[in-house]
Tab-separated table of C-alpha atoms and ligand atoms in Angstrom:
chain	number	residue	atom	x	y	z
A	21	VAL	CA	44.504	104.694	19.782
A	22	ASP	CA	43.183	101.126	19.483
A	23	ALA	CA	41.829	100.862	23.031
A	24	GLU	CA	39.974	104.168	22.806
A	25	ALA	CA	38.615	103.358	19.336
A	26	GLN	CA	37.341	99.991	20.567
A	27	HIS	CA	35.787	101.629	23.612
A	28	LEU	CA	34.045	104.197	21.428
A	29	ALA	CA	32.752	101.633	18.934
A	30	LYS	CA	31.963	98.633	21.166
A	31	VAL	CA	31.121	100.100	24.585
A	32	MET	CA	29.771	103.534	23.660
A	33	ARG	CA	28.267	102.126	20.434
A	34	ALA	CA	29.128	105.275	18.495
A	35	LYS	CA	27.668	105.585	14.985
A	36	PRO	CA	28.703	107.734	12.024
A	37	GLY	CA	27.342	111.234	12.574
A	38	ASP	CA	27.587	111.087	16.416
A	39	GLU	CA	29.474	113.897	18.132
A	40	VAL	CA	32.102	113.044	20.754
A	41	SER	CA	34.412	115.008	23.068
A	42	LEU	CA	38.138	114.262	22.894
A	43	PHE	CA	41.308	115.447	24.622
A	44	ASP	CA	44.924	114.997	23.621
A	45	GLY	CA	46.496	114.792	27.089
A	46	SER	CA	48.428	118.027	26.708
A	47	GLY	CA	45.682	120.591	27.222
A	48	GLN	CA	43.655	120.555	24.017
A	49	GLU	CA	40.014	119.490	23.837
A	50	PHE	CA	38.033	118.762	20.698
A	51	THR	CA	34.493	118.239	19.585
A	52	ALA	CA	34.582	115.682	16.783
A	53	ARG	CA	32.078	113.881	14.569
A	54	VAL	CA	32.352	110.153	13.842
A	55	SER	CA	32.799	109.704	10.097
A	56	ALA	CA	33.561	105.963	9.835
A	57	ILE	CA	33.899	102.929	12.104
A	58	GLY	CA	36.320	100.099	11.243
A	59	LYS	CA	37.294	96.896	13.068
A	60	SER	CA	39.738	98.556	15.453
A	61	THR	CA	39.686	102.122	14.227
A	62	VAL	CA	37.284	105.031	14.295
A	63	GLU	CA	37.609	107.966	11.912
A	64	LEU	CA	36.710	111.335	13.347
A	65	GLU	CA	36.332	114.765	11.874
A	66	ILE	CA	37.272	117.626	14.199
A	67	VAL	CA	34.449	120.135	14.493
A	68	GLU	CA	35.934	122.404	17.156
A	69	ARG	CA	39.304	122.729	18.908
A	70	ARG	CA	39.687	124.387	22.341
A	71	GLN	CA	42.645	125.077	24.621
A	72	THR	CA	41.170	124.861	28.132
A	73	ASP	CA	43.252	125.154	31.282
A	74	ARG	CA	42.040	122.891	34.072
A	75	GLU	CA	45.391	122.629	35.873
A	76	LEU	CA	46.525	123.882	39.281
A	77	LYS	CA	48.223	127.285	39.274
A	78	GLN	CA	51.431	125.745	40.620
A	79	ALA	CA	52.942	122.328	39.947
A	80	LEU	CA	52.257	119.802	42.692
A	81	THR	CA	54.351	116.621	42.800
A	82	LEU	CA	53.500	113.647	45.007
A	83	ALA	CA	56.315	111.188	45.691
A	84	VAL	CA	54.591	108.181	47.215
A	85	SER	CA	55.783	104.783	48.314
A	86	LEU	CA	53.110	102.893	46.403
A	87	PRO	CA	50.537	100.813	48.246
A	88	LYS	CA	49.742	97.344	46.923
A	89	GLY	CA	47.068	96.181	44.475
A	90	ASP	CA	43.833	98.065	43.956
A	91	ARG	CA	44.845	100.778	46.403
A	92	GLN	CA	47.212	102.080	43.699
A	93	LYS	CA	44.242	102.620	41.428
A	94	VAL	CA	42.387	104.597	44.094
A	95	LEU	CA	45.497	106.689	44.719
A	96	VAL	CA	45.990	107.504	41.027
A	97	GLU	CA	42.323	108.206	40.381
A	98	LYS	CA	42.008	110.676	43.255
A	99	LEU	CA	45.343	112.399	42.592
A	100	VAL	CA	44.229	112.988	38.980
A	101	GLU	CA	40.924	114.439	40.208
A	102	LEU	CA	42.735	116.762	42.625
A	103	GLY	CA	44.912	118.115	39.807
A	104	VAL	CA	48.272	116.722	40.943
A	105	THR	CA	50.889	117.395	38.279
A	106	ARG	CA	53.061	114.341	38.718
A	107	LEU	CA	53.290	111.138	40.757
A	108	ILE	CA	56.716	109.699	41.524
A	109	PRO	CA	56.773	106.090	42.823
A	110	LEU	CA	59.049	106.495	45.831
A	111	ASP	CA	61.545	103.840	46.820
A	112	THR	CA	62.352	103.842	50.549
A	113	ALA	CA	63.926	101.413	53.019
A	114	TRP	CA	60.572	99.798	53.804
A	115	SER	CA	58.775	100.150	50.456
A	116	VAL	CA	56.999	97.006	49.303
A	117	ALA	CA	55.379	97.615	45.890
A	118	GLU	CA	57.848	97.756	43.015
A	119	GLY	CA	57.613	100.278	40.212
A	120	THR	CA	58.158	97.690	37.470
A	121	PRO	CA	57.653	98.741	33.821
A	122	ALA	CA	54.360	96.792	33.822
A	123	ALA	CA	53.207	98.583	36.972
A	124	LEU	CA	54.072	101.985	35.482
A	125	LEU	CA	52.173	101.103	32.313
A	126	ARG	CA	49.155	100.155	34.413
A	127	LEU	CA	49.361	103.421	36.378
A	128	ARG	CA	49.557	105.446	33.147
A	129	ARG	CA	46.513	103.624	31.812
A	130	GLN	CA	44.691	104.485	35.045
A	131	VAL	CA	45.659	108.146	34.610
A	132	ILE	CA	43.905	108.176	31.222
A	133	GLU	CA	40.784	106.484	32.619
A	134	ALA	CA	40.611	108.921	35.548
A	135	SER	CA	41.194	111.922	33.261
A	136	LYS	CA	38.325	110.851	30.989
A	137	GLN	CA	36.045	110.461	33.992
A	138	CYS	CA	36.836	113.859	35.566
A	139	GLY	CA	37.295	115.899	32.380
A	140	ARG	CA	40.967	116.698	32.892
A	141	ASN	CA	42.679	117.322	29.570
A	142	ARG	CA	46.323	117.209	30.643
A	143	LEU	CA	47.711	113.888	31.857
A	144	MET	CA	49.218	113.617	35.316
A	145	GLY	CA	52.820	112.479	34.850
A	146	ILE	CA	53.895	109.094	36.169
A	147	ALA	CA	57.639	109.431	36.683
A	148	GLU	CA	60.147	106.618	36.825
A	149	PRO	CA	60.616	105.340	40.409
A	150	LEU	CA	63.048	107.348	42.503
A	151	SER	CA	64.824	106.614	45.783
A	152	LEU	CA	64.125	108.980	48.656
A	153	GLN	CA	67.832	109.808	48.683
A	154	SER	CA	67.741	110.920	45.017
A	155	LEU	CA	64.539	112.850	45.593
A	156	ILE	CA	66.136	114.758	48.466
A	157	GLN	CA	69.176	115.488	46.292
A	158	GLN	CA	67.014	116.779	43.466
A	159	ALA	CA	64.516	118.806	45.454
A	160	SER	CA	65.813	120.353	48.614
A	161	PRO	CA	65.436	123.882	49.854
A	162	LEU	CA	68.978	123.814	51.213
A	163	ALA	CA	70.590	122.372	48.059
A	164	ALA	CA	72.219	124.624	45.461
A	165	THR	CA	69.428	126.908	44.322
A	166	ALA	CA	70.271	127.287	40.628
A	167	PRO	CA	68.009	124.897	38.720
A	168	ALA	CA	69.729	122.767	36.141
A	169	GLU	CA	68.963	123.440	32.508
A	170	GLY	CA	65.437	122.333	31.652
A	171	ALA	CA	64.384	121.989	35.282
A	172	SER	CA	61.541	124.456	34.933
A	173	ALA	CA	60.064	122.764	31.871
A	174	PRO	CA	56.594	121.354	32.569
A	175	PRO	CA	56.686	117.649	33.319
A	176	THR	CA	55.726	115.325	30.513
A	177	PHE	CA	53.565	112.238	30.939
A	178	HIS	CA	56.611	110.011	31.389
A	179	ALA	CA	58.406	112.791	33.243
A	180	PRO	CA	62.013	111.603	33.437
A	181	LEU	CA	63.703	113.381	36.326
A	182	ALA	CA	67.302	112.592	35.416
A	183	ARG	CA	69.591	115.568	34.813
A	184	SER	CA	67.136	118.118	36.111
A	185	ARG	CA	66.706	119.449	39.590
A	186	LEU	CA	63.069	119.830	40.595
A	187	THR	CA	62.272	123.479	41.154
A	188	THR	CA	60.092	123.721	44.195
A	189	GLU	CA	59.176	126.220	46.869
A	190	ARG	CA	57.925	123.766	49.412
A	191	CYS	CA	59.256	120.296	50.246
A	192	VAL	CA	57.049	118.387	52.672
A	193	LEU	CA	57.598	114.908	54.113
A	194	ALA	CA	54.631	113.339	55.903
A	195	HIS	CA	55.518	111.685	59.185
A	196	PRO	CA	53.307	111.069	62.227
A	197	SER	CA	55.783	112.697	64.615
A	198	GLY	CA	56.274	115.824	62.509
A	199	VAL	CA	54.902	119.271	63.278
A	200	PRO	CA	51.223	119.897	62.440
A	201	PHE	CA	50.784	120.761	58.759
A	202	ALA	CA	50.301	124.495	58.266
A	203	SER	CA	49.259	126.225	55.084
A	204	SER	CA	51.653	128.830	53.778
A	205	ASN	CA	51.147	132.258	52.255
A	206	GLN	CA	53.870	131.456	49.771
A	207	THR	CA	52.607	130.118	46.512
A	208	GLY	CA	54.832	128.049	44.303
A	209	PRO	CA	55.494	124.505	43.214
A	210	ALA	CA	55.413	121.966	46.001
A	211	ILE	CA	56.571	118.407	46.459
A	212	VAL	CA	55.255	115.941	49.025
A	213	ALA	CA	56.810	112.640	50.153
A	214	VAL	CA	54.638	109.912	51.678
A	215	GLY	CA	56.166	106.752	53.116
A	216	PRO	CA	55.297	103.040	52.997
A	217	GLU	CA	53.129	101.067	55.435
A	218	GLY	CA	56.206	100.604	57.619
A	219	GLY	CA	56.849	104.348	57.607
A	220	PHE	CA	60.050	106.257	56.942
A	221	THR	CA	63.090	105.208	58.988
A	222	ASP	CA	64.572	107.655	61.504
A	223	ASP	CA	67.571	108.083	59.187
A	224	GLU	CA	65.318	108.933	56.241
A	225	VAL	CA	63.405	111.524	58.251
A	226	ALA	CA	66.673	112.995	59.539
A	227	ALA	CA	68.143	113.204	56.018
A	228	ALA	CA	65.072	115.072	54.740
A	229	ALA	CA	65.046	117.438	57.712
A	230	THR	CA	68.764	118.168	57.282
A	231	ALA	CA	68.120	119.060	53.643
A	232	GLY	CA	65.479	121.580	54.699
A	233	TRP	CA	62.307	119.543	54.158
A	234	GLU	CA	59.326	120.272	56.424
A	235	ILE	CA	58.426	117.153	58.413
A	236	VAL	CA	54.675	117.410	58.870
A	237	SER	CA	52.046	115.543	60.840
A	238	LEU	CA	48.439	115.124	59.771
A	239	GLY	CA	47.133	114.445	63.259
A	240	PRO	CA	47.310	111.802	65.959
A	241	ARG	CA	45.936	108.883	63.901
A	242	ILE	CA	47.972	106.713	61.535
A	243	LEU	CA	46.666	107.170	58.011
A	244	ARG	CA	47.090	104.701	55.208
A	245	ILE	CA	49.459	105.733	52.425
A	246	GLU	CA	46.738	106.863	50.043
A	247	THR	CA	44.824	108.773	52.753
A	248	ALA	CA	47.950	110.727	53.723
A	249	ALA	CA	48.809	111.420	50.060
A	250	LEU	CA	45.293	112.585	49.197
A	251	ALA	CA	44.953	114.744	52.313
A	252	LEU	CA	48.191	116.581	51.543
A	253	ALA	CA	47.352	116.868	47.848
A	254	ALA	CA	44.008	118.478	48.743
A	255	LEU	CA	45.598	120.837	51.290
A	256	LEU	CA	48.325	121.974	48.880
A	257	ALA	CA	46.098	122.113	45.797
A	258	LYS	CA	44.051	124.806	47.545
A	259	GLN	CA	47.032	127.154	47.855
B	5	SAM	N1	53.997	103.079	61.486
B	5	SAM	C1	54.254	103.986	60.387
B	5	SAM	C2	54.899	105.287	60.897
B	5	SAM	O1	54.910	105.472	62.111
B	5	SAM	O2	55.340	106.087	60.092
B	5	SAM	C3	52.953	104.262	59.673
B	5	SAM	C4	53.123	104.488	58.234
B	5	SAM	S1	51.692	105.096	57.426
B	5	SAM	C5	50.702	103.675	57.250
B	5	SAM	C6	52.245	105.399	55.782
B	5	SAM	C7	52.719	106.808	55.539
B	5	SAM	O3	51.611	107.693	55.585
B	5	SAM	C8	53.725	107.368	56.529
B	5	SAM	O4	55.049	106.997	56.230
B	5	SAM	C9	53.526	108.861	56.379
B	5	SAM	O5	54.222	109.368	55.263
B	5	SAM	C10	52.015	108.954	56.129
B	5	SAM	N2	51.248	109.157	57.368
B	5	SAM	C11	50.371	108.312	57.933
B	5	SAM	N3	49.800	108.859	59.025
B	5	SAM	C12	50.334	110.094	59.150
B	5	SAM	C13	50.147	111.159	60.063
B	5	SAM	N4	49.316	111.066	61.087
B	5	SAM	N5	50.865	112.284	59.866
B	5	SAM	C14	51.716	112.407	58.835
B	5	SAM	N6	51.938	111.431	57.948
B	5	SAM	C15	51.259	110.292	58.089
């Protein structure tokens, strides 16, 4: 990859003979030795290959109405560190930031940077943006329970959701007037929805509740989007 090769050669100032650690984004880690450095390429010789599992025991999906600007970077960085499996940019009535192709590209780049920093070897998926309505249709405890074909396959980096129903044990929507969040003895995949600065509308909350989602509160203070997302990710990652 050009960007990584340039980083290795120009920023890390790698020289032939140096040993480096690599990961492929799907669970494999490598020790490799630099054999040659070109203008925008670095040749490496693999010395050792390891399959190391650093993932959560159960898939954890965060569907978040993205905050603006640099706050997206903070959100992505911390969700990667906490082991979240997939981030879905959530489109709601009062969402402001758009999940444009350029924005998704930027988020995926940030996933790689955060993974390098925290030693995670599997990339958190950045899904295509999804409306809250579609999310509720695809992941609801009270919807038809048979998962569509392929629904249980692990999410890929680009994680398209079309055609598959998300298999999940726990569907949680964060809302200040919900019931206090409680941990559960049940283990299983979980999905969390976090709203925009303007919050979810009453209709959105009602639609989620009707579909069997838990509407949970994180206390009497209003948290920013990324604080609510990270708090729930940390609480659910523990289970
Ligand atoms: N005025 C908005 C409201 O009443 O929902 C505040 C929105 S808050 C800045 C952004 C999102 O973070 C909310 O839609 C919700 O998902 C989550 N959130 C913030 N504070 C929360 C709390 N105390 N309990 C549960 N969720 C919260």
